[in-house]
Every structure is written in C-alpha cells, then in structure tokens.
Short mmCIF file of C-alpha atoms in Angstrom, two decimals:
data_model
loop_
_atom_site.label_atom_id
_atom_site.label_comp_id
_atom_site.label_asym_id
_atom_site.label_seq_id
_atom_site.Cartn_x
_atom_site.Cartn_y
_atom_site.Cartn_z
CA MET A 9 19.71 75.43 9.06
CA GLU A 10 22.86 72.76 10.60
CA GLU A 11 19.52 71.21 13.74
CA ALA A 12 18.19 70.64 10.28
CA LYS A 13 20.94 68.95 8.98
CA MET A 14 21.07 66.52 11.99
CA GLY A 15 17.84 65.52 11.61
CA ASP A 16 17.71 64.54 8.93
CA VAL A 17 21.22 62.31 8.67
CA ALA A 18 19.87 60.80 11.90
CA THR A 19 16.54 59.91 10.49
CA ILE A 20 18.22 58.39 7.92
CA ARG A 21 20.97 56.71 10.41
CA ALA A 22 17.48 55.24 12.59
CA VAL A 23 15.92 54.22 9.06
CA LEU A 24 19.23 51.90 7.60
CA ALA A 25 19.91 50.72 10.94
CA ILE A 26 15.69 49.34 10.87
CA LEU A 27 16.59 48.33 7.43
CA GLN A 28 19.29 46.15 8.31
CA TRP A 29 18.04 44.52 11.53
CA TRP A 30 15.00 43.76 9.46
CA GLY A 31 18.00 41.93 6.94
CA PHE A 32 19.94 39.95 9.32
CA ASN A 33 17.05 38.96 11.47
CA VAL A 34 15.12 37.78 8.67
CA THR A 35 17.84 36.30 6.94
CA VAL A 36 18.93 34.33 10.09
CA ILE A 37 14.52 32.65 10.51
CA ILE A 38 15.14 31.68 6.67
CA MET A 39 18.26 29.48 6.72
CA ASN A 40 17.23 27.79 10.39
CA LYS A 41 14.08 26.64 7.92
CA TRP A 42 16.04 26.08 4.89
CA ILE A 43 18.41 24.16 7.05
CA PHE A 44 15.55 21.83 8.19
CA GLN A 45 13.27 21.94 5.45
CA LYS A 46 15.49 22.26 2.05
CA LEU A 47 19.40 20.65 3.69
CA GLU A 48 17.10 17.94 5.96
CA PHE A 49 19.59 18.61 7.80
CA LYS A 50 17.07 18.59 11.48
CA PHE A 51 19.61 18.73 14.52
CA PRO A 52 18.37 21.71 16.03
CA LEU A 53 20.33 21.65 18.99
CA THR A 54 23.81 20.47 16.82
CA VAL A 55 22.65 24.50 14.54
CA SER A 56 22.18 25.74 17.92
CA CYS A 57 26.07 24.69 18.77
CA VAL A 58 26.80 26.10 15.18
CA HIS A 59 26.27 29.92 15.90
CA PHE A 60 27.00 29.57 19.56
CA ILE A 61 30.32 29.39 18.50
CA CYS A 62 29.88 31.76 15.68
CA SER A 63 29.00 33.39 17.99
CA SER A 64 32.00 33.67 20.39
CA ILE A 65 34.03 33.72 17.87
CA GLY A 66 32.30 36.95 16.29
CA ALA A 67 31.79 39.04 19.73
CA TYR A 68 36.16 37.76 21.16
CA ILE A 69 37.07 39.50 17.64
CA ALA A 70 34.15 42.42 17.15
CA ILE A 71 35.85 43.45 21.19
CA LYS A 72 39.17 41.89 21.57
CA ILE A 73 40.97 42.49 18.03
CA LEU A 74 38.94 45.25 16.78
CA LYS A 75 37.62 46.94 19.95
CA THR A 76 34.28 48.11 18.81
CA LYS A 77 32.92 47.86 22.23
CA PRO A 78 35.21 47.88 25.16
CA LEU A 79 34.86 45.26 27.21
CA ILE A 80 32.20 45.36 29.86
CA GLU A 81 34.21 43.68 32.81
CA VAL A 82 33.20 40.01 35.45
CA ASN A 83 35.04 38.77 38.72
CA PRO A 84 35.80 34.88 37.61
CA GLU A 85 32.79 34.57 40.81
CA ASP A 86 30.01 36.63 39.35
CA ARG A 87 30.30 34.71 35.64
CA TRP A 88 29.84 31.51 36.82
CA ARG A 89 27.08 33.05 40.33
CA ARG A 90 25.25 35.37 37.75
CA ILE A 91 25.86 35.07 34.00
CA PHE A 92 25.83 31.32 34.10
CA PRO A 93 22.91 31.02 34.86
CA MET A 94 21.86 32.84 32.40
CA SER A 95 23.09 32.07 30.02
CA PHE A 96 21.29 28.28 30.75
CA VAL A 97 18.61 30.74 30.15
CA PHE A 98 20.01 32.07 27.35
CA CYS A 99 20.25 28.77 25.30
CA ILE A 100 17.12 26.90 26.34
CA ASN A 101 15.08 29.69 24.52
CA ILE A 102 18.06 29.39 21.56
CA VAL A 103 17.46 26.64 21.09
CA LEU A 104 13.42 26.00 21.15
CA GLY A 105 13.49 28.45 19.45
CA ASN A 106 14.85 26.12 16.45
CA VAL A 107 13.73 22.80 17.68
CA SER A 108 9.72 24.56 16.71
CA LEU A 109 11.51 25.99 13.32
CA ARG A 110 11.75 22.81 12.51
CA TYR A 111 8.27 21.22 13.54
CA ILE A 112 6.21 24.67 12.26
CA PRO A 113 6.69 27.05 9.77
CA VAL A 114 7.56 30.32 9.91
CA SER A 115 4.65 32.60 9.44
CA PHE A 116 2.92 30.43 13.09
CA MET A 117 6.14 30.45 14.86
CA GLN A 118 6.72 34.73 14.89
CA THR A 119 3.46 34.75 15.45
CA ILE A 120 3.24 32.57 18.63
CA LYS A 121 6.87 34.31 19.54
CA SER A 122 5.01 37.89 19.87
CA PHE A 123 3.06 35.85 21.93
CA THR A 124 6.04 36.97 24.86
CA PRO A 125 4.49 40.63 26.37
CA ALA A 126 1.80 38.19 27.79
CA THR A 127 3.72 35.59 29.34
CA THR A 128 6.02 38.65 31.24
CA VAL A 129 3.51 39.49 32.46
CA ILE A 130 2.15 37.37 33.66
CA LEU A 131 5.31 35.51 35.20
CA GLN A 132 5.61 38.79 36.95
CA TRP A 133 3.04 38.48 37.74
CA LEU A 134 2.53 35.84 39.45
CA VAL A 135 5.95 34.56 40.12
CA TRP A 136 6.86 37.61 41.41
CA ARG A 137 3.45 39.51 42.96
CA LYS A 138 3.97 43.04 40.94
CA TYR A 139 0.76 44.89 39.78
CA PHE A 140 -0.33 45.44 36.95
CA GLU A 141 -2.73 48.50 36.15
CA TRP A 142 -5.38 47.66 33.98
CA ARG A 143 -4.52 49.58 30.79
CA ILE A 144 -1.77 46.89 30.38
CA TRP A 145 -4.10 43.21 30.42
CA ALA A 146 -5.82 45.22 28.33
CA SER A 147 -3.33 45.64 25.47
CA LEU A 148 -2.85 42.03 25.82
CA VAL A 149 -5.86 40.98 24.69
CA PRO A 150 -5.44 41.12 21.19
CA ILE A 151 -2.47 39.36 21.70
CA VAL A 152 -4.39 36.18 23.95
CA GLY A 153 -7.30 36.20 21.01
CA GLY A 154 -4.55 36.85 17.70
CA ILE A 155 -2.73 34.21 18.99
CA LEU A 156 -6.13 31.19 19.78
CA LEU A 157 -6.81 32.77 16.61
CA THR A 158 -3.70 31.91 14.60
CA SER A 159 -3.59 29.31 15.96
CA ILE A 160 -6.66 27.16 15.46
CA THR A 161 -6.82 27.82 12.05
CA GLU A 162 -2.93 27.07 11.33
CA LEU A 163 -2.91 23.98 8.24
CA SER A 164 0.15 23.23 9.15
CA PHE A 165 -0.21 22.66 12.39
CA ASN A 166 2.19 20.52 15.44
CA MET A 167 1.42 19.96 18.59
CA PHE A 168 5.67 19.39 19.91
CA GLY A 169 6.48 22.10 17.49
CA PHE A 170 4.13 24.35 19.16
CA CYS A 171 4.99 23.89 22.68
CA ALA A 172 8.31 24.50 22.23
CA ALA A 173 8.00 27.91 20.65
CA MET A 174 5.43 28.39 23.72
CA VAL A 175 8.19 27.58 26.55
CA GLY A 176 10.65 29.37 24.47
CA CYS A 177 8.13 32.28 24.41
CA LEU A 178 8.42 31.61 28.63
CA ALA A 179 12.52 30.80 28.62
CA THR A 180 12.67 33.96 26.51
CA SER A 181 9.92 36.15 30.02
CA THR A 182 12.26 33.98 32.48
CA LYS A 183 15.83 35.39 31.31
CA THR A 184 14.24 38.57 30.97
CA ILE A 185 13.08 39.60 34.49
CA LEU A 186 16.29 36.90 36.38
CA ALA A 187 18.46 39.95 34.24
CA GLU A 188 17.22 42.18 36.11
CA SER A 189 17.86 40.49 39.54
CA LEU A 190 20.55 38.75 37.81
CA LEU A 191 23.12 41.55 35.74
CA HIS A 192 22.09 43.96 38.18
CA GLY A 193 25.05 46.71 38.65
CA TYR A 194 26.57 45.63 34.74
CA LYS A 195 25.29 48.10 31.97
CA PHE A 196 25.89 45.08 29.12
CA ASP A 197 25.21 46.01 25.92
CA SER A 198 23.93 43.49 22.82
CA ILE A 199 28.16 42.27 22.17
CA ASN A 200 28.67 41.77 25.95
CA THR A 201 25.75 39.73 26.31
CA VAL A 202 27.30 37.65 23.48
CA TYR A 203 30.63 37.71 24.56
CA TYR A 204 29.98 36.11 28.13
CA MET A 205 27.19 33.93 26.85
CA ALA A 206 27.89 32.59 24.33
CA PRO A 207 30.95 30.33 25.16
CA PHE A 208 28.60 29.54 28.69
CA ALA A 209 25.34 28.41 26.10
CA THR A 210 28.08 26.79 23.87
CA MET A 211 29.73 24.61 26.41
CA ILE A 212 26.27 23.73 28.32
CA LEU A 213 24.86 22.82 24.75
CA SER A 214 27.43 20.57 23.07
CA VAL A 215 27.43 17.36 25.42
CA PRO A 216 23.42 17.50 25.03
CA ALA A 217 24.27 18.27 20.32
CA ILE A 218 26.38 15.15 20.48
CA VAL A 219 25.10 13.15 22.58
CA LEU A 220 21.34 13.47 21.34
CA GLU A 221 22.13 14.13 17.13
CA GLY A 222 26.11 12.91 17.08
CA SER A 223 25.22 9.59 15.16
CA GLY A 224 22.37 11.43 12.55
CA VAL A 225 24.94 14.17 12.05
CA ILE A 226 27.12 12.13 11.28
CA ASN A 227 24.55 9.98 8.78
CA TRP A 228 23.89 13.38 6.90
CA LEU A 229 27.50 13.53 6.18
CA TYR A 230 28.39 10.78 4.61
CA THR A 231 24.63 10.74 3.13
CA TYR A 232 24.60 13.98 2.24
CA ASP A 233 25.21 14.44 -1.98
CA SER A 234 25.88 18.11 -2.06
CA ILE A 235 27.68 18.52 2.31
CA VAL A 236 30.23 21.47 1.38
CA PRO A 237 27.89 24.16 -0.71
CA ALA A 238 25.68 22.56 3.08
CA LEU A 239 28.19 23.30 5.79
CA ILE A 240 29.30 26.67 3.67
CA ILE A 241 25.35 27.57 4.45
CA ILE A 242 24.92 25.76 8.32
CA THR A 243 28.38 28.34 9.28
CA THR A 244 27.14 31.21 7.16
CA SER A 245 23.63 30.83 9.51
CA GLY A 246 25.90 30.99 12.16
CA VAL A 247 28.26 33.65 11.26
CA LEU A 248 24.27 35.87 10.35
CA ALA A 249 22.76 34.92 13.47
CA PHE A 250 26.05 36.95 15.74
CA CYS A 251 26.13 39.67 12.99
CA LEU A 252 21.87 40.50 14.39
CA ASN A 253 23.42 40.74 18.21
CA PHE A 254 25.36 43.53 16.22
CA SER A 255 23.22 45.07 14.45
CA ILE A 256 20.61 45.76 17.24
CA PHE A 257 23.36 47.03 19.46
CA TYR A 258 23.22 49.61 16.21
CA VAL A 259 19.53 49.24 15.47
CA ILE A 260 19.47 50.51 19.14
CA HIS A 261 21.37 53.20 19.53
CA SER A 262 20.04 54.78 16.47
CA THR A 263 15.88 54.88 17.47
CA THR A 264 13.88 55.55 19.84
CA ALA A 265 12.44 53.03 22.54
CA VAL A 266 8.50 53.59 20.45
CA THR A 267 10.20 53.10 16.74
CA PHE A 268 11.80 50.87 18.11
CA ASN A 269 9.06 48.89 19.70
CA VAL A 270 6.86 48.78 16.48
CA ALA A 271 9.96 48.01 13.71
CA GLY A 272 10.48 44.85 15.80
CA ASN A 273 6.59 44.45 15.19
CA LEU A 274 7.10 45.22 11.07
CA LYS A 275 9.35 42.94 11.87
CA VAL A 276 7.52 39.93 12.75
CA ALA A 277 4.97 40.74 9.76
CA VAL A 278 8.20 41.18 7.22
CA ALA A 279 10.40 37.92 7.89
CA VAL A 280 6.13 35.68 7.80
CA LEU A 281 5.82 37.72 3.64
CA VAL A 282 9.10 36.74 2.76
CA SER A 283 8.63 33.29 4.69
CA TRP A 284 5.65 32.37 2.34
CA MET A 285 6.94 33.37 -0.78
CA ILE A 286 9.61 30.87 -0.03
CA PHE A 287 8.11 27.98 1.54
CA ARG A 288 4.93 29.18 0.07
CA ASN A 289 3.63 26.81 3.11
CA PRO A 290 -0.80 26.88 3.30
CA ILE A 291 -1.96 30.26 5.25
CA SER A 292 -6.16 31.11 5.34
CA ALA A 293 -7.45 34.78 5.61
CA MET A 294 -8.17 33.23 9.22
CA ASN A 295 -4.95 32.74 10.13
CA ALA A 296 -3.75 35.57 8.29
CA VAL A 297 -6.31 37.75 10.07
CA GLY A 298 -4.80 36.65 13.27
CA CYS A 299 -0.95 37.33 12.99
CA ALA A 300 -2.40 40.61 12.02
CA ILE A 301 -4.59 41.78 15.24
CA THR A 302 -1.20 39.66 17.26
CA LEU A 303 0.47 41.98 15.90
CA VAL A 304 -1.45 45.61 16.16
CA GLY A 305 -1.58 44.13 19.49
CA CYS A 306 2.10 44.37 20.05
CA THR A 307 1.83 47.18 19.26
CA PHE A 308 -0.94 48.67 21.22
CA TYR A 309 0.97 47.34 23.61
CA GLY A 310 4.57 49.02 23.35
CA TYR A 311 1.94 52.29 22.87
CA VAL A 312 0.71 51.91 26.45
CA ARG A 313 3.94 50.86 28.53
CA HIS A 314 5.35 54.00 26.50
CA LEU A 315 2.61 56.09 28.30
CA ILE A 316 2.96 54.38 30.95
CA SER A 317 6.65 54.62 31.18
CA GLN A 318 5.86 58.62 30.71
CA GLN A 319 3.66 59.14 33.56
CA ALA A 320 6.13 57.13 35.97
CA VAL A 321 8.05 59.55 35.75
CA ASN A 322 6.08 62.37 37.54
CA PRO A 323 3.60 59.98 39.35
CA SER A 324 -0.24 61.74 40.56
CA PRO A 325 0.35 62.39 44.38
CA ARG A 326 -3.13 60.85 44.94
CA THR A 327 -2.02 57.50 44.14
CA PRO A 328 -0.45 54.44 47.20
CA ARG A 329 2.84 53.67 46.33
CA SER A 330 1.90 50.87 47.62
CA ARG A 331 -0.56 50.37 43.72
CA MET A 332 2.12 52.31 41.39
CA GLU A 333 1.65 51.19 38.08
CA MET A 334 4.82 49.18 38.19
CA LEU A 335 6.25 48.13 33.89
CA PRO A 336 6.13 45.04 32.45
CA LEU A 337 10.51 44.47 31.74
CA VAL A 338 9.62 43.25 28.39
CA GLY A 339 9.12 45.74 25.48
CA ASP A 340 12.61 48.11 26.80
CA LYS A 341 14.67 48.81 24.06
CA GLN A 342 17.04 46.71 25.91
CA GLU A 343 16.05 44.06 27.18
CA LYS A 344 14.41 42.87 23.13
CA ILE A 345 18.39 41.65 23.45
#
C-alpha cells in the first residue's frame, strides 16, 4: 500500500515537473517572439544579454543566498581553460536561437532545432571518428526527411533565419561534445552550469551588443510609445529564461530518461501549437506533416538510443571492442541542459 502511494506521488511529481518545464519553455519562446515582432525590439544580441544578466543574478541568488543547490567549486585556472570556451559556444547557441526567432516563425525554428541529434552524430563521426551502429543512422532518416519537407513547404521561409537556426544546431552539438572533454571531472547541474557560464556569456556578448545594436536600442527607447510596459516584458523574459534552467533541474530529477525524451519532443509540439494560436503564421498541410515526421523521428531516435544504452550495460562477448556501439552524446538527460 505504501509503495503504491509512493508511486502515485512520484507520478504526480513527474507530471507537475514536466508541465512547469513546458510552461516556462513555451512562455520564454513566445515572449521572445513577441518582443521581436509586436514590440518591434529587433535586437537579438541585447535580448540575449538581458537573459544572461538575469540568469547570472538568479543563479547567484539560488546558490549563494537561498542555497537551493551546493556550489560546485571550480579552480580559477579551469574557469578560463574549461568553462570560458564552453561559455563562448553557449553564448553563440543562445544568440543564434534569438536571431532565428526574429526572422522565422516559432514553429519553423522549433522544428529546425530538432535537427540537433543528427548534427551531433554527424559531427562525432566526421571530426571525432566515432562509430555508430546502423540503428542510430536509421533513426536519423525521419528527422532529416522531416526537416527537408518542413523547409521546402515553409510559407514564411527566410534564408537568414534558417541559416541561423541550422548553425545554432551545430553550436548546440559542439557544446554537447565539448562538455564531454572540457567539463570532465565536474558533475554540473543546470543551476551550477548557469552560475559559471552566464557571467562569461554576458562579458563575451556585451561589447558586440553595444557596438552593433546600441544606437538602435537608444533610438527605440526614444521612439517607442509604451516604453515602461515593453521594458517590463523584456526583463520578465530574462527572469523566465533563468526559471527555465531551474525547471530543467527539477524535471531531470523527477523523470526517467525515456520520459524526458518523449516530454521534450511533445514540448516542441506544444510550442508550435501555442505560437500558431498567438501569431497565426501560415502553416500548410505538408509543413505540418514535416514537423510531425521530425518529432516522431526524434522520439524514435531517443528510443533507439535508450535501447543501445541498455544493451551496452551487458555487451555481447562476440562483439569486437573496436566495433562496440558508441552512443551519441545528444539525448541524455544531463545533455539536454
């Protein structure tokens, strides 16, 4: 009886964790698109900088004041040798996501981001010469096919936004792969990750933001009518961006890897639906089919990866060590951070 109650509590906790993760993620995406489109604040570098500043402050409060997580100590040398390069890639990843949001609809941007598993596997194969068995490659076929179909049939296609989103996928993959070597020995959670990387990202991005967008931001401040509500929305998006990282920490500790993978793909579907309801961007039937194929492919990829990870625990003695299946780095719960 007690075990049944514990199971029910765990299930409720997992559902609540997933719902709040979905809520923060979709809200941040919609708010960013609203800032670019409705507020006419077309400055993705500045928006990203606001997010980094809010995340730096939020992580400091969470760790140092509220002590919700213990601080993982990193010596000064490793901060510059390991964390700074990661922060640079992390910064590029966030900026490109916001840049793509300025030029393409949320639905298209979220579908393209689902291409990340494919870019990660290809990068590991081409650059790091890692071997993956045929099931991994086969699971990427619907992802690639869905992305191609979505891109061809996208009614609001913009080449610059598309390229920004695709390079963003490469940046996400690079960050994941680099984390395996640069952060080896450190057990970072999402809060400690933000605590160390967000200040570096702010430092990296602040100068380009001022140089490239400073005059435009000043002009916007003088010409936009409802300036105070607009600034509140921009600042709130930064606060919610930090809350999103905190929610990831919560959902990671409340769900299994398979549940996390499925919930992540359903989250994309929720974001696409909500964004369409708000912005009413045109979506053709074939475009919707392409998006659906991509999400199904991502779910299938996660399932295949889970099966291989289970088999890797007890590998067959007939399998040569040099031909052992190597798991792609994308898909694990920690790597979603």
